[in-house]
Amino acid sequence: RIDHLHDGMGLVTQHVALSSEFEQSMQSIKSHMALPYWDYTIDGEYIRTTSGSDRQGHEESTLFLNSELFTVKWFGRTDSESHVVTEGPFAYQEIPRQYKNISVRSPYGFLRAPWNINPSKYVTRYHKLCGEKVDAVETSNTILSWPNCAVHLGVTNSDETWYYWGMNIGYTPHGPVHAWVGGVGGMCDTTWDEMHHKGWINIKQLHLMKFQAFQILKNMWRAQVIETPKYCSPDTNVSQCMWTCATDKDGNGVTTLSYVQEYFTDNFEISAENKHYDEIINRVLCETPFWPGDQLEAASPVDISFWPIHPTIDRLLQYKHLVRPFRDNVWPNSSTDNCVSGGDCKGHNAYDLTYFRTTYYDSSEKTYKSSYITNEEVRSNHYPNSAYAASFIYEDFLWDHCEDTGHRFKSVNESDAKSVASALC
């Protein structure tokens, strides 16, 4: 159970291809349209500068109340009770549902991940993680801090290899955007809070589990610790569409599985020595229905706010090539090194074809093509030099809002920028 687009070296190039095919779809309707990028470091600086030094500052989830992007003009307003977009051009956007002809789908038949038991047919945004609203100061040392200027400047100026950059760019520099837009809902707010009130876990452990609820669900399904139903009718109550927990070879419960014991010890400091260990594990894994908002899983492209996120990383990569090239551009040949789960890492190897078509300039035939090409070819086509072969250029590589907060992005040499532009002419 490998993620072929995330948690590995293929994240950037696979999403470049996905963005390219989406842009082609837009241009089939209006040829002058282009897919924009969302520089979410602007929002990150807003969060950082409005957070109080008393650690009771600006909560990240209120960003969605104050940002122009989350208004009726752009991504739409989300109702705080139903967690559905109810205002704007994308209000009440439905997730495709097909029980028979889609082999990988949610139990409710939606084009969602198999482990997502969200019963709603609409695009869902929680903007919280199991009810928690976390301010930027509290999360400054976790991967859930909203990316700001310091984060993007850091991954640009660091003396990294392509391998290190590619394996890590999917997390702190962009992952929290998906996390805070989508969030996690269900019953993990109230039922997990009870464990803290009873003294089973401390507040740090509670917050860690809530912040990583999405990872818990995904990783436990990948490790076959939980199995979701194959079919739940549209009117099935979510409590009746719950996943089931695995047992060991002797028929003992999930608490005896070594993977579970190691996972909860390493991530939450909850070991089998905790006298409430069995109760905690059963409460979290086997008794509490919870699920991610759509920005956090396979249905994310149905949420319009998904599409401008990844071009921002492509732009940052092109900028790094221009001002601080990698000291090593090698893409490992060993497939097991190219994703966090190991195995054949299909989708993350240099020679793997992308799952979506990329538009690029074929210099031998002197024309633009749209086809499935390898990850390495996508990367080469987007390398900003005289052989640049992507079908677009970014208007600039400027971060003026970062200059205002003391984070200076080095200027791109004018001749370098012209070489990219001339490649398209």
PDB file of C-alpha atoms in Angstrom, residues 218-407:
ATOM      1  CA  LYS A 218      -3.392   6.557   6.696  1.00  0.00           C
ATOM      2  CA  ASN A 219      -0.459   4.671   8.198  1.00  0.00           C
ATOM      3  CA  MET A 220      -2.599   2.159  10.070  1.00  0.00           C
ATOM      4  CA  TRP A 221      -4.498   1.376   6.882  1.00  0.00           C
ATOM      5  CA  ARG A 222      -1.251   1.031   4.926  1.00  0.00           C
ATOM      6  CA  ALA A 223       0.113  -1.332   7.580  1.00  0.00           C
ATOM      7  CA  GLN A 224      -3.165  -3.315   7.447  1.00  0.00           C
ATOM      8  CA  VAL A 225      -3.821  -2.639  11.111  1.00  0.00           C
ATOM      9  CA  ILE A 226      -7.298  -1.424  10.166  1.00  0.00           C
ATOM     10  CA  GLU A 227      -9.574  -2.516   7.332  1.00  0.00           C
ATOM     11  CA  THR A 228     -12.504  -0.453   6.102  1.00  0.00           C
ATOM     12  CA  PRO A 229     -15.764  -1.882   4.745  1.00  0.00           C
ATOM     13  CA  LYS A 230     -16.027  -2.427   0.998  1.00  0.00           C
ATOM     14  CA  TYR A 231     -19.528  -0.983   0.847  1.00  0.00           C
ATOM     15  CA  CYS A 232     -21.706   1.321   2.927  1.00  0.00           C
ATOM     16  CA  SER A 233     -24.995   2.544   1.487  1.00  0.00           C
ATOM     17  CA  PRO A 234     -25.479   6.330   1.307  1.00  0.00           C
ATOM     18  CA  ASP A 235     -27.835   6.280   4.300  1.00  0.00           C
ATOM     19  CA  THR A 236     -25.575   4.147   6.527  1.00  0.00           C
ATOM     20  CA  ASN A 237     -24.692   5.907   9.772  1.00  0.00           C
ATOM     21  CA  VAL A 238     -20.956   6.472  10.046  1.00  0.00           C
ATOM     22  CA  SER A 239     -20.856   4.486  13.295  1.00  0.00           C
ATOM     23  CA  GLN A 240     -21.985   1.477  11.258  1.00  0.00           C
ATOM     24  CA  CYS A 241     -19.397   2.121   8.533  1.00  0.00           C
ATOM     25  CA  MET A 242     -16.409   1.950  10.881  1.00  0.00           C
ATOM     26  CA  TRP A 243     -13.219   0.110  10.060  1.00  0.00           C
ATOM     27  CA  THR A 244     -12.268  -3.032  11.965  1.00  0.00           C
ATOM     28  CA  CYS A 245      -9.006  -3.614  13.814  1.00  0.00           C
ATOM     29  CA  ALA A 246      -6.656  -6.471  13.014  1.00  0.00           C
ATOM     30  CA  THR A 247      -5.583  -9.219  15.395  1.00  0.00           C
ATOM     31  CA  ASP A 248      -2.288 -11.060  15.733  1.00  0.00           C
ATOM     32  CA  LYS A 249      -1.704 -14.664  14.665  1.00  0.00           C
ATOM     33  CA  ASP A 250      -3.058 -15.908  17.987  1.00  0.00           C
ATOM     34  CA  GLY A 251      -6.245 -13.897  17.709  1.00  0.00           C
ATOM     35  CA  ASN A 252      -5.198 -11.267  20.232  1.00  0.00           C
ATOM     36  CA  GLY A 253      -6.334  -7.673  19.810  1.00  0.00           C
ATOM     37  CA  VAL A 254      -4.641  -4.808  18.006  1.00  0.00           C
ATOM     38  CA  THR A 255      -2.816  -3.700  21.156  1.00  0.00           C
ATOM     39  CA  THR A 256      -0.421  -6.653  20.879  1.00  0.00           C
ATOM     40  CA  LEU A 257       0.788  -5.801  17.367  1.00  0.00           C
ATOM     41  CA  SER A 258       4.435  -4.719  17.384  1.00  0.00           C
ATOM     42  CA  TYR A 259       3.825  -2.075  14.684  1.00  0.00           C
ATOM     43  CA  VAL A 260       1.179  -0.399  16.829  1.00  0.00           C
ATOM     44  CA  GLN A 261       3.323  -0.536  19.959  1.00  0.00           C
ATOM     45  CA  GLU A 262       6.313   0.996  18.176  1.00  0.00           C
ATOM     46  CA  TYR A 263       4.185   3.632  16.438  1.00  0.00           C
ATOM     47  CA  PHE A 264       2.550   4.938  19.602  1.00  0.00           C
ATOM     48  CA  THR A 265       5.803   4.828  21.555  1.00  0.00           C
ATOM     49  CA  ASP A 266       7.817   6.673  18.901  1.00  0.00           C
ATOM     50  CA  ASN A 267       5.209   9.279  17.980  1.00  0.00           C
ATOM     51  CA  PHE A 268       3.271   9.902  21.188  1.00  0.00           C
ATOM     52  CA  GLU A 269       5.404   8.482  24.019  1.00  0.00           C
ATOM     53  CA  ILE A 270       2.590   6.069  24.841  1.00  0.00           C
ATOM     54  CA  SER A 271       4.132   2.677  25.548  1.00  0.00           C
ATOM     55  CA  ALA A 272       2.698  -0.661  26.602  1.00  0.00           C
ATOM     56  CA  GLU A 273       3.890   0.182  30.125  1.00  0.00           C
ATOM     57  CA  ASN A 274       1.111   2.764  30.415  1.00  0.00           C
ATOM     58  CA  LYS A 275      -1.502   1.093  32.624  1.00  0.00           C
ATOM     59  CA  HIS A 276      -4.231   2.389  30.310  1.00  0.00           C
ATOM     60  CA  TYR A 277      -2.404   1.354  27.127  1.00  0.00           C
ATOM     61  CA  ASP A 278      -5.029  -1.136  25.912  1.00  0.00           C
ATOM     62  CA  GLU A 279      -7.846   1.317  26.556  1.00  0.00           C
ATOM     63  CA  ILE A 280      -6.004   4.136  24.749  1.00  0.00           C
ATOM     64  CA  ILE A 281      -5.197   2.066  21.663  1.00  0.00           C
ATOM     65  CA  ASN A 282      -8.712   0.691  21.386  1.00  0.00           C
ATOM     66  CA  ARG A 283     -10.221   4.153  21.857  1.00  0.00           C
ATOM     67  CA  VAL A 284      -8.026   5.719  19.166  1.00  0.00           C
ATOM     68  CA  LEU A 285      -7.866   2.930  16.590  1.00  0.00           C
ATOM     69  CA  CYS A 286     -10.975   0.821  17.038  1.00  0.00           C
ATOM     70  CA  GLU A 287     -13.739   2.885  18.631  1.00  0.00           C
ATOM     71  CA  THR A 288     -13.492   6.466  17.342  1.00  0.00           C
ATOM     72  CA  PRO A 289     -14.733   7.354  13.845  1.00  0.00           C
ATOM     73  CA  PHE A 290     -12.724  10.213  12.348  1.00  0.00           C
ATOM     74  CA  TRP A 291     -11.700  11.273   8.868  1.00  0.00           C
ATOM     75  CA  PRO A 292      -9.766  13.981   7.013  1.00  0.00           C
ATOM     76  CA  GLY A 293     -11.157  16.911   5.085  1.00  0.00           C
ATOM     77  CA  ASP A 294     -10.756  16.519   1.355  1.00  0.00           C
ATOM     78  CA  GLN A 295      -7.577  18.609   1.058  1.00  0.00           C
ATOM     79  CA  LEU A 296      -5.749  15.919   3.021  1.00  0.00           C
ATOM     80  CA  GLU A 297      -6.336  12.909   0.793  1.00  0.00           C
ATOM     81  CA  ALA A 298      -7.180  11.546  -2.652  1.00  0.00           C
ATOM     82  CA  ALA A 299     -10.189  13.825  -3.198  1.00  0.00           C
ATOM     83  CA  SER A 300      -8.111  16.995  -2.793  1.00  0.00           C
ATOM     84  CA  PRO A 301      -8.262  17.958  -6.511  1.00  0.00           C
ATOM     85  CA  VAL A 302     -12.035  18.365  -6.199  1.00  0.00           C
ATOM     86  CA  ASP A 303     -11.395  21.256  -3.796  1.00  0.00           C
ATOM     87  CA  ILE A 304     -10.529  24.259  -5.968  1.00  0.00           C
ATOM     88  CA  SER A 305      -8.022  25.523  -3.387  1.00  0.00           C
ATOM     89  CA  PHE A 306      -5.828  22.487  -4.164  1.00  0.00           C
ATOM     90  CA  TRP A 307      -4.717  23.586  -7.610  1.00  0.00           C
ATOM     91  CA  PRO A 308      -2.588  26.691  -6.873  1.00  0.00           C
ATOM     92  CA  ILE A 309      -0.634  24.966  -4.066  1.00  0.00           C
ATOM     93  CA  HIS A 310       1.913  22.847  -5.961  1.00  0.00           C
ATOM     94  CA  PRO A 311       2.966  25.381  -8.620  1.00  0.00           C
ATOM     95  CA  THR A 312       4.377  27.342  -5.674  1.00  0.00           C
ATOM     96  CA  ILE A 313       6.835  24.516  -4.994  1.00  0.00           C
ATOM     97  CA  ASP A 314       7.765  24.256  -8.678  1.00  0.00           C
ATOM     98  CA  ARG A 315       8.462  28.003  -8.697  1.00  0.00           C
ATOM     99  CA  LEU A 316      10.598  27.667  -5.571  1.00  0.00           C
ATOM    100  CA  LEU A 317      12.560  24.821  -7.165  1.00  0.00           C
ATOM    101  CA  GLN A 318      13.238  26.855 -10.308  1.00  0.00           C
ATOM    102  CA  TYR A 319      14.368  29.755  -8.145  1.00  0.00           C
ATOM    103  CA  LYS A 320      16.763  27.512  -6.205  1.00  0.00           C
ATOM    104  CA  HIS A 321      18.294  26.260  -9.454  1.00  0.00           C
ATOM    105  CA  LEU A 322      19.002  29.877 -10.386  1.00  0.00           C
ATOM    106  CA  VAL A 323      20.424  31.221  -7.123  1.00  0.00           C
ATOM    107  CA  ARG A 324      21.696  28.248  -5.076  1.00  0.00           C
ATOM    108  CA  PRO A 325      21.987  25.075  -7.206  1.00  0.00           C
ATOM    109  CA  PHE A 326      22.084  21.684  -5.521  1.00  0.00           C
ATOM    110  CA  ARG A 327      25.559  20.412  -4.728  1.00  0.00           C
ATOM    111  CA  ASP A 328      24.428  16.994  -5.942  1.00  0.00           C
ATOM    112  CA  ASN A 329      21.651  16.416  -8.511  1.00  0.00           C
ATOM    113  CA  VAL A 330      21.675  12.613  -8.371  1.00  0.00           C
ATOM    114  CA  TRP A 331      18.338  10.797  -8.279  1.00  0.00           C
ATOM    115  CA  PRO A 332      19.115   7.463  -6.524  1.00  0.00           C
ATOM    116  CA  ASN A 333      18.980   4.345  -8.678  1.00  0.00           C
ATOM    117  CA  SER A 334      17.924   2.183  -5.745  1.00  0.00           C
ATOM    118  CA  SER A 335      14.139   2.240  -5.816  1.00  0.00           C
ATOM    119  CA  THR A 336      13.829   1.470  -2.108  1.00  0.00           C
ATOM    120  CA  ASP A 337      15.507   4.804  -1.294  1.00  0.00           C
ATOM    121  CA  ASN A 338      13.015   6.918  -3.217  1.00  0.00           C
ATOM    122  CA  CYS A 339      10.039   6.773  -0.847  1.00  0.00           C
ATOM    123  CA  VAL A 340       9.561   6.577   2.898  1.00  0.00           C
ATOM    124  CA  SER A 341       7.714   3.262   2.771  1.00  0.00           C
ATOM    125  CA  GLY A 342      10.458   1.415   0.889  1.00  0.00           C
ATOM    126  CA  GLY A 343       9.595  -1.349  -1.564  1.00  0.00           C
ATOM    127  CA  ASP A 344       9.633  -0.608  -5.283  1.00  0.00           C
ATOM    128  CA  CYS A 345       8.530   3.033  -4.699  1.00  0.00           C
ATOM    129  CA  LYS A 346       6.593   3.063  -7.964  1.00  0.00           C
ATOM    130  CA  GLY A 347       5.915   6.634  -9.051  1.00  0.00           C
ATOM    131  CA  HIS A 348       8.963   8.035  -7.235  1.00  0.00           C
ATOM    132  CA  ASN A 349      11.846   6.676  -9.293  1.00  0.00           C
ATOM    133  CA  ALA A 350      13.615   8.777 -11.910  1.00  0.00           C
ATOM    134  CA  TYR A 351      12.606   6.350 -14.667  1.00  0.00           C
ATOM    135  CA  ASP A 352       8.931   6.072 -13.650  1.00  0.00           C
ATOM    136  CA  LEU A 353       6.402   7.669 -15.972  1.00  0.00           C
ATOM    137  CA  THR A 354       4.181  10.340 -14.504  1.00  0.00           C
ATOM    138  CA  TYR A 355       0.521   9.438 -14.085  1.00  0.00           C
ATOM    139  CA  PHE A 356      -0.577  12.571 -15.923  1.00  0.00           C
ATOM    140  CA  ARG A 357       0.403  14.171 -19.214  1.00  0.00           C
ATOM    141  CA  THR A 358       2.902  17.005 -19.280  1.00  0.00           C
ATOM    142  CA  THR A 359       3.048  19.694 -21.952  1.00  0.00           C
ATOM    143  CA  TYR A 360       6.634  20.357 -23.033  1.00  0.00           C
ATOM    144  CA  TYR A 361       8.643  21.601 -26.003  1.00  0.00           C
ATOM    145  CA  ASP A 362      10.211  18.875 -28.139  1.00  0.00           C
ATOM    146  CA  SER A 363      13.321  20.525 -29.576  1.00  0.00           C
ATOM    147  CA  SER A 364      13.897  17.752 -32.138  1.00  0.00           C
ATOM    148  CA  GLU A 365      10.450  18.227 -33.686  1.00  0.00           C
ATOM    149  CA  LYS A 366      10.268  21.938 -32.821  1.00  0.00           C
ATOM    150  CA  THR A 367       6.777  21.703 -31.409  1.00  0.00           C
ATOM    151  CA  TYR A 368       4.964  21.354 -28.100  1.00  0.00           C
ATOM    152  CA  LYS A 369       3.758  17.915 -27.073  1.00  0.00           C
ATOM    153  CA  SER A 370       1.544  16.547 -24.357  1.00  0.00           C
ATOM    154  CA  SER A 371       2.459  13.065 -23.186  1.00  0.00           C
ATOM    155  CA  TYR A 372       3.445  10.826 -20.305  1.00  0.00           C
ATOM    156  CA  ILE A 373       7.157  11.241 -19.644  1.00  0.00           C
ATOM    157  CA  THR A 374       9.486  10.174 -16.848  1.00  0.00           C
ATOM    158  CA  ASN A 375      10.038  12.008 -13.595  1.00  0.00           C
ATOM    159  CA  GLU A 376      13.591  12.783 -14.694  1.00  0.00           C
ATOM    160  CA  GLU A 377      12.375  14.234 -17.993  1.00  0.00           C
ATOM    161  CA  VAL A 378       9.881  16.461 -16.187  1.00  0.00           C
ATOM    162  CA  ARG A 379      12.629  17.721 -13.901  1.00  0.00           C
ATOM    163  CA  SER A 380      14.959  18.403 -16.843  1.00  0.00           C
ATOM    164  CA  ASN A 381      12.254  20.228 -18.797  1.00  0.00           C
ATOM    165  CA  HIS A 382      11.692  22.601 -15.885  1.00  0.00           C
ATOM    166  CA  TYR A 383      15.367  23.331 -15.322  1.00  0.00           C
ATOM    167  CA  PRO A 384      15.665  27.112 -15.890  1.00  0.00           C
ATOM    168  CA  ASN A 385      18.319  27.426 -18.577  1.00  0.00           C
ATOM    169  CA  SER A 386      18.494  27.802 -22.355  1.00  0.00           C
ATOM    170  CA  ALA A 387      17.017  24.304 -22.782  1.00  0.00           C
ATOM    171  CA  TYR A 388      13.931  25.140 -20.693  1.00  0.00           C
ATOM    172  CA  ALA A 389      11.043  23.145 -22.159  1.00  0.00           C
ATOM    173  CA  ALA A 390       8.033  23.842 -19.940  1.00  0.00           C
ATOM    174  CA  SER A 391       5.067  25.533 -21.608  1.00  0.00           C
ATOM    175  CA  PHE A 392       5.060  28.542 -19.274  1.00  0.00           C
ATOM    176  CA  ILE A 393       7.298  30.877 -17.309  1.00  0.00           C
ATOM    177  CA  TYR A 394       6.754  32.508 -13.943  1.00  0.00           C
ATOM    178  CA  GLU A 395       6.305  36.253 -14.091  1.00  0.00           C
ATOM    179  CA  ASP A 396       8.971  36.850 -11.464  1.00  0.00           C
ATOM    180  CA  PHE A 397      10.940  35.381  -8.587  1.00  0.00           C
ATOM    181  CA  LEU A 398      10.193  38.105  -6.069  1.00  0.00           C
ATOM    182  CA  TRP A 399       9.178  37.873  -2.425  1.00  0.00           C
ATOM    183  CA  ASP A 400       8.702  41.546  -1.541  1.00  0.00           C
ATOM    184  CA  HIS A 401       6.560  40.709   1.470  1.00  0.00           C
ATOM    185  CA  CYS A 402       9.493  38.744   2.879  1.00  0.00           C
ATOM    186  CA  GLU A 403      11.850  41.692   2.516  1.00  0.00           C
ATOM    187  CA  ASP A 404       9.511  43.627   4.800  1.00  0.00           C
ATOM    188  CA  THR A 405      10.013  41.042   7.553  1.00  0.00           C
ATOM    189  CA  GLY A 406      13.790  40.741   7.240  1.00  0.00           C
ATOM    190  CA  HIS A 407      13.965  37.681   4.979  1.00  0.00           C
TER     191      HIS A 407
END
